[in-house]
XYZ file of C-alpha atoms in Angstrom:
484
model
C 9.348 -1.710 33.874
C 12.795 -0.987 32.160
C 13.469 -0.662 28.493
C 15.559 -4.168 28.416
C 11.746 -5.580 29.264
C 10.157 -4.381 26.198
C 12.491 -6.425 23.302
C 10.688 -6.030 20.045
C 8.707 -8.184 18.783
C 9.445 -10.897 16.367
C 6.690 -10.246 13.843
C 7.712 -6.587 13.152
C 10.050 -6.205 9.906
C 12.552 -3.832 10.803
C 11.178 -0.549 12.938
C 13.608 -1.134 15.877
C 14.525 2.888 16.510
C 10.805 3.163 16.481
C 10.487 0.623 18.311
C 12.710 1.990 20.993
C 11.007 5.197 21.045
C 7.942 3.556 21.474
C 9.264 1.323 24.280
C 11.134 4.385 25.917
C 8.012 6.702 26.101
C 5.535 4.044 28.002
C 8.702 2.829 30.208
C 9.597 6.466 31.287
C 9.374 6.608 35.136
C 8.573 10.387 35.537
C 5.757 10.983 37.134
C 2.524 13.154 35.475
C 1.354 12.761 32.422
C 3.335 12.664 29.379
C 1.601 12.923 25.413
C 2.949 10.867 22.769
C 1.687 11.397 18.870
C 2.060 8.678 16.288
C 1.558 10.060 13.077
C 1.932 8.996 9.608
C 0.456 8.033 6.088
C -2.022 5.006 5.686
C -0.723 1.376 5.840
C 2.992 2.447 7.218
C 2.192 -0.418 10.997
C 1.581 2.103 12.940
C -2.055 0.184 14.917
C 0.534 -2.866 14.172
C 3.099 -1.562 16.230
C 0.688 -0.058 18.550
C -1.017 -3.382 19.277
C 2.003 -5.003 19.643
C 3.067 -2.078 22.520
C 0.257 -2.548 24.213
C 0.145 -6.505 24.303
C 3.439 -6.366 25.528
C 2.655 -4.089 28.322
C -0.602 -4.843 29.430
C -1.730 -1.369 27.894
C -4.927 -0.387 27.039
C -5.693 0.027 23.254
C -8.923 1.548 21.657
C -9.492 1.758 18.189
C -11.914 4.807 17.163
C -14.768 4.477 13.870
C -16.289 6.830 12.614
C -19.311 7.506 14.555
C -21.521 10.544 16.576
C -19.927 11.541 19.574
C -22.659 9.778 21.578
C -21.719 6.217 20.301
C -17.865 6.928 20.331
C -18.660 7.421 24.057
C -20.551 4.224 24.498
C -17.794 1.961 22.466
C -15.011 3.460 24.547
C -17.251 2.769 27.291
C -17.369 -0.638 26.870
C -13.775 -0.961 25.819
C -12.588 0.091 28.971
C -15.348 -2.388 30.824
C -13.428 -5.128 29.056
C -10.344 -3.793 29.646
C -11.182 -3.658 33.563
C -13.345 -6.670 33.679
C -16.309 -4.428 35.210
C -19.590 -6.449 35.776
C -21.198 -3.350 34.164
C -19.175 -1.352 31.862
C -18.704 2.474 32.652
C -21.031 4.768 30.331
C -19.480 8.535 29.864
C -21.425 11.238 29.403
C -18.773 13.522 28.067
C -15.162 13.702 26.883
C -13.818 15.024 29.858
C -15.245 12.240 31.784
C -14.154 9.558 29.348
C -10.722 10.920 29.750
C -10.558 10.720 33.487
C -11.742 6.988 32.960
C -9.008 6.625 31.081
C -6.162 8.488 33.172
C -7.721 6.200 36.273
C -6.799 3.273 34.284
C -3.383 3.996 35.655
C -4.208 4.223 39.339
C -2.137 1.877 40.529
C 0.402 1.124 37.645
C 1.815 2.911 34.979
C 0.014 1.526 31.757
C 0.088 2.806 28.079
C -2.833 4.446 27.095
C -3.612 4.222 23.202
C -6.424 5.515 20.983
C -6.049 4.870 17.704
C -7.840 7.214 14.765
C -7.789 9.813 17.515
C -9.395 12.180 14.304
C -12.364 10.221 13.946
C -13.120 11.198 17.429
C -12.556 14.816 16.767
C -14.583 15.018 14.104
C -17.524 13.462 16.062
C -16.509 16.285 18.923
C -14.426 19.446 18.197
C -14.230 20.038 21.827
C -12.097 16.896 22.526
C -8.981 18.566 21.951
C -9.539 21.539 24.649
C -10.789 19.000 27.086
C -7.694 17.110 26.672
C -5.359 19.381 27.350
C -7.576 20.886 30.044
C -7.118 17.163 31.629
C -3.821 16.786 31.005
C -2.917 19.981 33.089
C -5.345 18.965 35.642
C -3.745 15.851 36.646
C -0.932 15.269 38.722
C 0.845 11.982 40.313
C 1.338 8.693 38.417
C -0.526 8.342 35.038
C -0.844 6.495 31.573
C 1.498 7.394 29.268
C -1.278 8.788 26.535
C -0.821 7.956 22.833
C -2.702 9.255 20.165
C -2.840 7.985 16.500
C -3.934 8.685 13.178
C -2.989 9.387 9.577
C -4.628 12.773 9.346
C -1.515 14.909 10.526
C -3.902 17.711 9.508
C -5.217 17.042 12.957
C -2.749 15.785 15.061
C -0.355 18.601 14.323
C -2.552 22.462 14.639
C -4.107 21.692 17.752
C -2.778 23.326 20.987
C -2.064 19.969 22.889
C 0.199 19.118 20.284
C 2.922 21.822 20.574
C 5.284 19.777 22.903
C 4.260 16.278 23.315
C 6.788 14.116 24.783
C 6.653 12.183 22.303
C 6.151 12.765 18.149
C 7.081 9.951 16.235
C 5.922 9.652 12.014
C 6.268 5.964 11.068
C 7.362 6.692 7.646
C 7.935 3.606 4.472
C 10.298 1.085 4.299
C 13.534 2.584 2.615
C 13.599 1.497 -0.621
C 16.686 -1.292 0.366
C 14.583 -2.351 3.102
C 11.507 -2.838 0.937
C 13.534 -4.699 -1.311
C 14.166 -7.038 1.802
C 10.731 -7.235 2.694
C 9.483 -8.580 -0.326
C 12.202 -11.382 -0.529
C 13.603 -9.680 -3.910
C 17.110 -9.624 -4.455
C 17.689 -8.628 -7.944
C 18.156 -4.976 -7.975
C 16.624 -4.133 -11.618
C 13.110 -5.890 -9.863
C 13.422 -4.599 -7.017
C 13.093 -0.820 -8.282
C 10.221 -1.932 -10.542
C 8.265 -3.417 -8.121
C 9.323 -0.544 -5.842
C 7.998 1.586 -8.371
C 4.408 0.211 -7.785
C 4.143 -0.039 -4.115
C 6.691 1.937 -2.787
C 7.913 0.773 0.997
C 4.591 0.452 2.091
C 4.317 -2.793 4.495
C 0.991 -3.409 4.508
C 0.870 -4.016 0.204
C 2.019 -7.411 0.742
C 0.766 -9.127 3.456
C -2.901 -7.424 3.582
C -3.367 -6.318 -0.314
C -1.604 -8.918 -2.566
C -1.544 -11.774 0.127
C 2.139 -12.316 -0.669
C 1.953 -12.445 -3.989
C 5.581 -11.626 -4.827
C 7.226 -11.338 -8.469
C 9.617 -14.617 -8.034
C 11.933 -13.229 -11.092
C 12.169 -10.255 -13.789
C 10.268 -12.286 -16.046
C 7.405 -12.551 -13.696
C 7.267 -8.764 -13.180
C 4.153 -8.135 -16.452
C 2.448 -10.501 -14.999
C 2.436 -9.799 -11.087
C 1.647 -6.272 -12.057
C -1.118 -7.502 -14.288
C -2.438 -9.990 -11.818
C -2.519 -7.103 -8.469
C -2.263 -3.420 -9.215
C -4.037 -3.639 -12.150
C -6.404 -6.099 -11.520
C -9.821 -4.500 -10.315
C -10.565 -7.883 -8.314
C -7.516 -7.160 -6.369
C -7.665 -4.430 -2.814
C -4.386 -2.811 -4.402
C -6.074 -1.403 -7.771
C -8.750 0.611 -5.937
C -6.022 1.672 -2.837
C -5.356 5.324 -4.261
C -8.939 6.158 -4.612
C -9.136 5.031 -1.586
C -6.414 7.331 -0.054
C -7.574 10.312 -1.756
C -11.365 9.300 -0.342
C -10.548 9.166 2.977
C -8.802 12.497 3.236
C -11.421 14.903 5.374
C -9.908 17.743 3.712
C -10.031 16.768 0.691
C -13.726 17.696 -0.778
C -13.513 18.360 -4.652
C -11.947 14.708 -5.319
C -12.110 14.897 -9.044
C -9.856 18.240 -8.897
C -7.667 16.243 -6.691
C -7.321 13.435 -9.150
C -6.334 15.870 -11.683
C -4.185 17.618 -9.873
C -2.320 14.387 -8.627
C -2.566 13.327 -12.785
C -0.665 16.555 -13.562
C 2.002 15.703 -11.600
C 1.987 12.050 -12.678
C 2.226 12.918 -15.965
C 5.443 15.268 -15.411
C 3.769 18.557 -14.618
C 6.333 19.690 -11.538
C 5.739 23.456 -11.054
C 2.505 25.519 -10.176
C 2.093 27.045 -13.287
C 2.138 23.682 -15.470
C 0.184 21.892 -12.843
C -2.387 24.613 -13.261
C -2.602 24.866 -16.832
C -2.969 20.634 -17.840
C -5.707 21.034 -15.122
C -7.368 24.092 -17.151
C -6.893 26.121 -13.829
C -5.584 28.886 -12.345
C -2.485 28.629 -10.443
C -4.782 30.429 -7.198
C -7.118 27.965 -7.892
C -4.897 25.092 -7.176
C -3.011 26.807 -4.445
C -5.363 25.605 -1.710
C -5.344 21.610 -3.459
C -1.392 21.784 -3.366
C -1.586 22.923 0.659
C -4.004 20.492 1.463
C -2.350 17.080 -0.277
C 1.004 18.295 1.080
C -0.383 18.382 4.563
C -2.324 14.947 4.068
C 1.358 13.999 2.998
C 0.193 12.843 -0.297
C 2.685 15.119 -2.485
C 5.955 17.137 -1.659
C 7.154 20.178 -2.504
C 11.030 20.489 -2.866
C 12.774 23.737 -3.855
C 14.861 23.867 -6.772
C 18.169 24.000 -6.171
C 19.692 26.792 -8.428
C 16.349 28.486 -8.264
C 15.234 29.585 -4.893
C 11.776 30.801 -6.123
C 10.973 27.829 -7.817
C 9.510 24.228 -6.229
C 9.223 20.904 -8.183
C 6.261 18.748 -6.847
C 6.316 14.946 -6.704
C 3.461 12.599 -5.856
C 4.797 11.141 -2.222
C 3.027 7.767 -2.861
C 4.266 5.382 -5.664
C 1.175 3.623 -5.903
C -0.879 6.693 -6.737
C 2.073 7.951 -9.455
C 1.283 4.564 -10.954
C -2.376 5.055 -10.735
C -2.534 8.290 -12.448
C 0.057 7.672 -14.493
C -1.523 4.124 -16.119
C -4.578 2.837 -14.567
C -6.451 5.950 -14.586
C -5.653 6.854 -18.647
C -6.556 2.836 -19.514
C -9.425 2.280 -17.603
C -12.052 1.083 -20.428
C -9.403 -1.288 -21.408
C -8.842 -2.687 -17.619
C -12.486 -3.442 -16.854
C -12.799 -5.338 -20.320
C -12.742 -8.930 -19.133
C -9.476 -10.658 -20.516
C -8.082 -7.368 -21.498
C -5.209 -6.199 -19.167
C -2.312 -8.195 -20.479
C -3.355 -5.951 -24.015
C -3.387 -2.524 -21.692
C -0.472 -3.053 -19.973
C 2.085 -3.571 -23.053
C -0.273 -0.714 -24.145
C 0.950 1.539 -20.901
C 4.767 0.299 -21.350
C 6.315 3.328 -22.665
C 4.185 5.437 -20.253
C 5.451 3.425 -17.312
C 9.201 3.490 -18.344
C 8.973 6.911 -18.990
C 6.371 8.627 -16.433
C 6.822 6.200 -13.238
C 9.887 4.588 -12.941
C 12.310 6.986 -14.601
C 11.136 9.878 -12.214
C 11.313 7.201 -9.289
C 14.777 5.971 -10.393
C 15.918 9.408 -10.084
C 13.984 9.571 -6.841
C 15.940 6.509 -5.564
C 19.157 7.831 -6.865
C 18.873 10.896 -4.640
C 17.638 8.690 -1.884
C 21.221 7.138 -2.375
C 22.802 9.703 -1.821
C 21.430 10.781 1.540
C 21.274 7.561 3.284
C 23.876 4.931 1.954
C 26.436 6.890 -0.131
C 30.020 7.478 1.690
C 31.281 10.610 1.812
C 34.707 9.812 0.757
C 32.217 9.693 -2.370
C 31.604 13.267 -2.922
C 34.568 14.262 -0.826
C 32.530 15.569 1.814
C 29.457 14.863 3.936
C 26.299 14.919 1.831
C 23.738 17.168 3.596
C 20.860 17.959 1.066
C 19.620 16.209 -1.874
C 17.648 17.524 -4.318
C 17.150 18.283 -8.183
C 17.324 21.258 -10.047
C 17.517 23.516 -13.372
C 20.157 25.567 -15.084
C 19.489 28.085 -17.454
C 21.758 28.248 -20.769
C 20.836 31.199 -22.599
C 22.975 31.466 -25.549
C 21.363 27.838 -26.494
C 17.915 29.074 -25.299
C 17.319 25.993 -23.288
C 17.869 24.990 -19.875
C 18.994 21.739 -18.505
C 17.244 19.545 -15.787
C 19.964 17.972 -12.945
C 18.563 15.275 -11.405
C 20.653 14.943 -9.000
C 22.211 18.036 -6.738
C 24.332 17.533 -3.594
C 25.209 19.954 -1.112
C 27.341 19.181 2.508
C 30.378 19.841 4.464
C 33.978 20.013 3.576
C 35.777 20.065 6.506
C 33.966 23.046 8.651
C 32.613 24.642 4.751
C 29.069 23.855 5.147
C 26.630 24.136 1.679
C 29.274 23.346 -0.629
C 28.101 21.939 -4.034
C 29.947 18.465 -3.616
C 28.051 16.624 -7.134
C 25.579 17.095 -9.876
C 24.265 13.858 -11.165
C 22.490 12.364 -14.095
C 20.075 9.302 -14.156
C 18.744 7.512 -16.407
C 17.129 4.273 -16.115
C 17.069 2.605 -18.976
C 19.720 3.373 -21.229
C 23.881 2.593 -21.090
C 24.928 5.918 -20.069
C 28.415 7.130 -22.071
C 31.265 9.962 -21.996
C 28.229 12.440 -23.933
C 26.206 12.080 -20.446
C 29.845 13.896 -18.604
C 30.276 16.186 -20.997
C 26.553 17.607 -20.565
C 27.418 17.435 -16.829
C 30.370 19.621 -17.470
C 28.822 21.669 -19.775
C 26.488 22.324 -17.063
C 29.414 22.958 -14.738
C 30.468 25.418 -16.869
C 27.074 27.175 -16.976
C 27.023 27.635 -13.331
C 30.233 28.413 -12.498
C 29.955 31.568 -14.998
C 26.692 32.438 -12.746
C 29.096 32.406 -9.633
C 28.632 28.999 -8.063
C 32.115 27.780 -6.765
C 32.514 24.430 -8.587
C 35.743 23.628 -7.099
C 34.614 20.809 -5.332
C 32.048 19.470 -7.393
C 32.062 16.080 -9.107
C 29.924 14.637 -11.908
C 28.073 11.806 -11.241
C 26.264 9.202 -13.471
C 23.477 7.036 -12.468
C 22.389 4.262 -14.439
C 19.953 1.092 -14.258
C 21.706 -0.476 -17.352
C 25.104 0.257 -17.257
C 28.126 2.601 -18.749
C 30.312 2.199 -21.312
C 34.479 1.271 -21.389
C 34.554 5.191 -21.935
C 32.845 6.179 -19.044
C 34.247 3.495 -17.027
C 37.474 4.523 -18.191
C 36.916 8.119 -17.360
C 35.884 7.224 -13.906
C 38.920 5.125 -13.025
C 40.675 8.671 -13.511
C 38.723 10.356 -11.151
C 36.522 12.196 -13.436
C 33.005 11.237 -12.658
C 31.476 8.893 -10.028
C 29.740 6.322 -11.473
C 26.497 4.247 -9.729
C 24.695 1.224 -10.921
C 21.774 -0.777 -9.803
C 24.519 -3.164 -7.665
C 25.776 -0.244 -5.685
C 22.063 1.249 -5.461
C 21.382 -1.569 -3.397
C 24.332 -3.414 -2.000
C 27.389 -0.372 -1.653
C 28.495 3.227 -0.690
C-alpha cells in the first residue's frame, strides 16, 4: 500500500498535512514495529480521523472506557474476535498477552493498529506501559503500525515508550480563518465573535449545536443565547465538562477559580494568586497541571524575561468563566437569558473578545502576515510590558514581533496595538512611539521596528494618512481574514 492509495477522505474539513502524516506512518514499508502517538485536547477529530484511517485501510480500531483492567481485557477481547471473525473470541489474561494478540493481527499484512483513550487503559493498569515497550522490543519482522490516542498528554508524553515514537502528531483547532470557513461565516466582525465562543473546535458544530450557525451579525445575541448559554444545550455544560474529566485535576473548585482569575484578566502568578485568596506556591502545582492538560498557556513577556502572562487556551472556557459562571442564578431562571446576556455585554466586549482579538491579531502575524510587512520574517509573537518610570506607569503591547533581517535573527521588527472595538487614531501611534522611545533608552535597537495598529472598527483619515507614508502598518478585520 502506497501513500497515493490513502486520498483523504471527503468528510474531513481541512486536516490534509495530518492527514498525510497519518497516511505516511501506516503506509511505511519498514519492517518492525513502529509507535505512533496522537495527542491533543478534547473534540479537535482526532477518533474522527482515526476511524476514518482505519476504514480506509482495513485497520483495526478499539476504543477504550473507563473500566477495571479485567473488563478492558474482555472488551478488547471481543473486539479483536470481531475484528478476526473468530467463532469464539480470544480472552487475555494480561496486557502482555493482549498485546501480542494485537501485534499477530499483522501476521500476514501490514495493518494499522489503533487504541483510542489509550489512558483509560493505564489507569485501569499502570503496568501497561512497561509491557508495551517490553513488546515492542521483543518483536521483530512485519508488524502493525501501533497508534495510541488520547487527550491526556499527561500520559502519553512521561512514559518511557514515548521518547521516540515514529510518529507524534497533536491535532490542534481549526485556525481561526479556517474556523471561520467551517462554520459557513464570511463576515469577518462575526466571525471573531463567534470565534470568541467556540474557538476552532470542530466538533461545536456538528455534535454540540447541531449546526446551528449565526446566519448574520444580527443573529449573533441570539445564537449565543439559544447554545452556549442555554443550559438545555451540550455546549453550556462543555467546560465543566473539560475541567471534570482531567485525572489530574482533583480540587475542581480551585481549578475553576483559578481558570476565573485568568478570565477575568488576572495574567501573572502573583494576581492569579491573590483574586483566588492564595498563595502564589499554592497555585504553582494548579498552573503545572492545566498547562500540561493544555487547558492554559504560559507565554513569557517579551521585555521581561522573568515574567509570564497566562491565557486560558480554550475560548469556550474564557467565555464560561468570564459570563456564564458570574450569571448563573439569572441563566437557570426560565425566560431569563436574553435579560443576562445584555446584562454580561460589557463583560464580554471587554473580558473575552478584546483579549481574543488581540489573541487573533498575534495569530496574524505568525501565520498569514507577509514579511515584506514588518520588513523581515516574523519569528515570535508575543505580548509584553514596558516600564515608564518618570510617569510611574507602564504600558501593555499587545502585540511584539521578533524575526530575521537578512541573516540578523531576533530583531524587534513591530510593536502593535489592538483594540477591538473602537476607531483607532494618530493618539494610538504616538503611544506606540512613545513606547519606542521608552525602550530604545533601555537599549533595545529600534531601528527596524514599525508601529502597528490593529483594529475591528476601523482608523481614521489621520491614521490612514500616516500609514500611506510609511509610518505605521495598519490591519483591519478584512485583512485579518482575507490578506497579508
Amino acid at each position: 500500500m502506497y501513500l497515493r492509495d490513502l486520498p483523504k477522505p471527503p468528510q474531513i474539513f481541512d486536516r490534509a498535512q495530518e492527514w498525510n502524516d497519518l497516511a505516511a506512518f501506516v503506509t511505511d514499508e519498514e519492517p518492525g514495529p513502529r509507535l505512533g502517538v496522537l495527542s491533543g485536547r478534547r473534540r479537535q477529530g482526532k477518533s474522527f480521523l482515526l476511524k476514518a484511517l482505519t476504514e480506509a485501510t482495513g485497520g483495526f480500531y478499539f476504543a477504550a472506557v473507563e473500566a477495571t483492567r479485567t473488563e478492558s481485557l474482555q472488551l478488547l477481547g471481543e473486539a479483536i474476535g470481531r475484528f478476526t471473525d473468530a467463532p469464539v473470541p480470544p480472552r487475555p489474561h494480561d496486557w502482555t498477552e493482549a498485546l501480542q494478540l494485537l501485534f499477530d493481527l499483522a501476521a500476514q499484512r501490514s495493518v494499522p493498529v489503533v487504541i483510542d483513550e489509550f489512558p483509560h487503559l493505564v489507569t485501569g493498569d499502570s503496568s501497561l506501559p512497561s509491557r508495551l515497550r517490553a513488546t515492542l522490543g521483543a518483536r521483530a519482522g512485519r508488524h502493525p503500525r501501533l497508534l495510541l490516542c488520547g487527550s491526556a498528554m499527561s500520559c502519553l508524553g512521561t512514559s518511557p515508550q514515548y521518547t521516540r515514537p515514529a510518529l507524534n502528531l497533536v491535532i490542534r483547532p481549526l485556525g481561526y480563518r479556517k474556523a471561520a470557513e467551517f462554520w459557513a461565516i464570511d463576515d469577518p466582525r462575526l466571525a471573531v465573535l463567534t470565534h470568541a465562543v467556540v474557538g476552532g473546535t470542530p466538533a461545536y458544530r456538528r455534535e454540540f449545536v447541531t449546526n446551528d450557525v449565526p446566519e448574520r451579525l444580527e443573529d449573533f445575541d441570539d445564537w449565543v443565547c439559544r447554545t452556549a448559554l442555554n443550559p438545555a444545550r451540550r455546549l453550556h455544560h462543555e467546560p465543566q465538562f473539560l475541567i471534570a474529566s482531567e485525572p489530574d485535576i482533583r480540587d475542581r473548585a480551585l481549578y475553576h477559580s483559578v481558570l476565573g482569575a485568568v478570565a477575568a484578566g488576572n495574567h501573572t502568578s502573583g494576581g492569579i494568586a491573590s483574586a483566588v485568596g492564595r498563595k502564589a506556591t499554592d497555585i504553582s502545582q494548579p498552573l503545572t497541571v492545566l498547562k500540561r492538560c493544555g487547558l492554559l498557556t504560559a507565554e513569557q513577556d517579551a521585555f521581561r524575561g522573568n515574567r509570564s502572562a497566562y491565557r486560558i487556551a480554550e475560548p469556550l472556557i474564557t467565555f464560561h468563566h468570564a459570563v456564564v459562571r458570574r450569571n448563573q442564578a439569572q441563566l437557570t431562571r426560565q425566560g431569563n437569558t436574553a435579560a443576562a446576556w445584555a446584562q454580561a455585554q460589557d463583560t464580554f466586549l471587554s473580558k473575552v473578545v478584546g483579549p481574543h482579538f488581540e489573541h487573533l491579531c498575534r495569530g496574524w502575524v505568525a501565520e498569514h502576515a507577509d514579511p515584506d510587512t514588518f520588513g523581515g520574517l516574523p519569528i515570535e509573537v508575543t505580548s509584553g510590558t514596558v516600564a515608564d518610570p518618570a510617569a510611574r506607569t507602564s504600558h501593555e503591547v499587545d502585540v511584539v514581533v521578533r524575526g530575521a533581517v537578512g541573516q540578523d535573527h531576533g530583531i524587534l521588527l513591530s510593536i502593535g496595538e489592538a483594540k477591538w472595538n473602537k476607531e483607532m487614531d494618530i493618539r494610538h501611534l504616538d503611544r506606540l512611539r512613545h513606547i519606542l522611545t521608552l525602550l530604545t533608552s533601555r537599549g533595545f535597537d529600534t531601528t527596524h521596528t514599525r508601529p502597528a495598529c490593529y483594529s475591528g472598527i476601523g482608523f481614521t483619515p489621520d491614521l490612514q494618512a500616516a500609514a500611506a507614508r510609511g509610518e505605521v502598518v495598519l490591519v483591519d478585520l478584512r485583512r485579518l481574514y482575507g490578506g497579508a
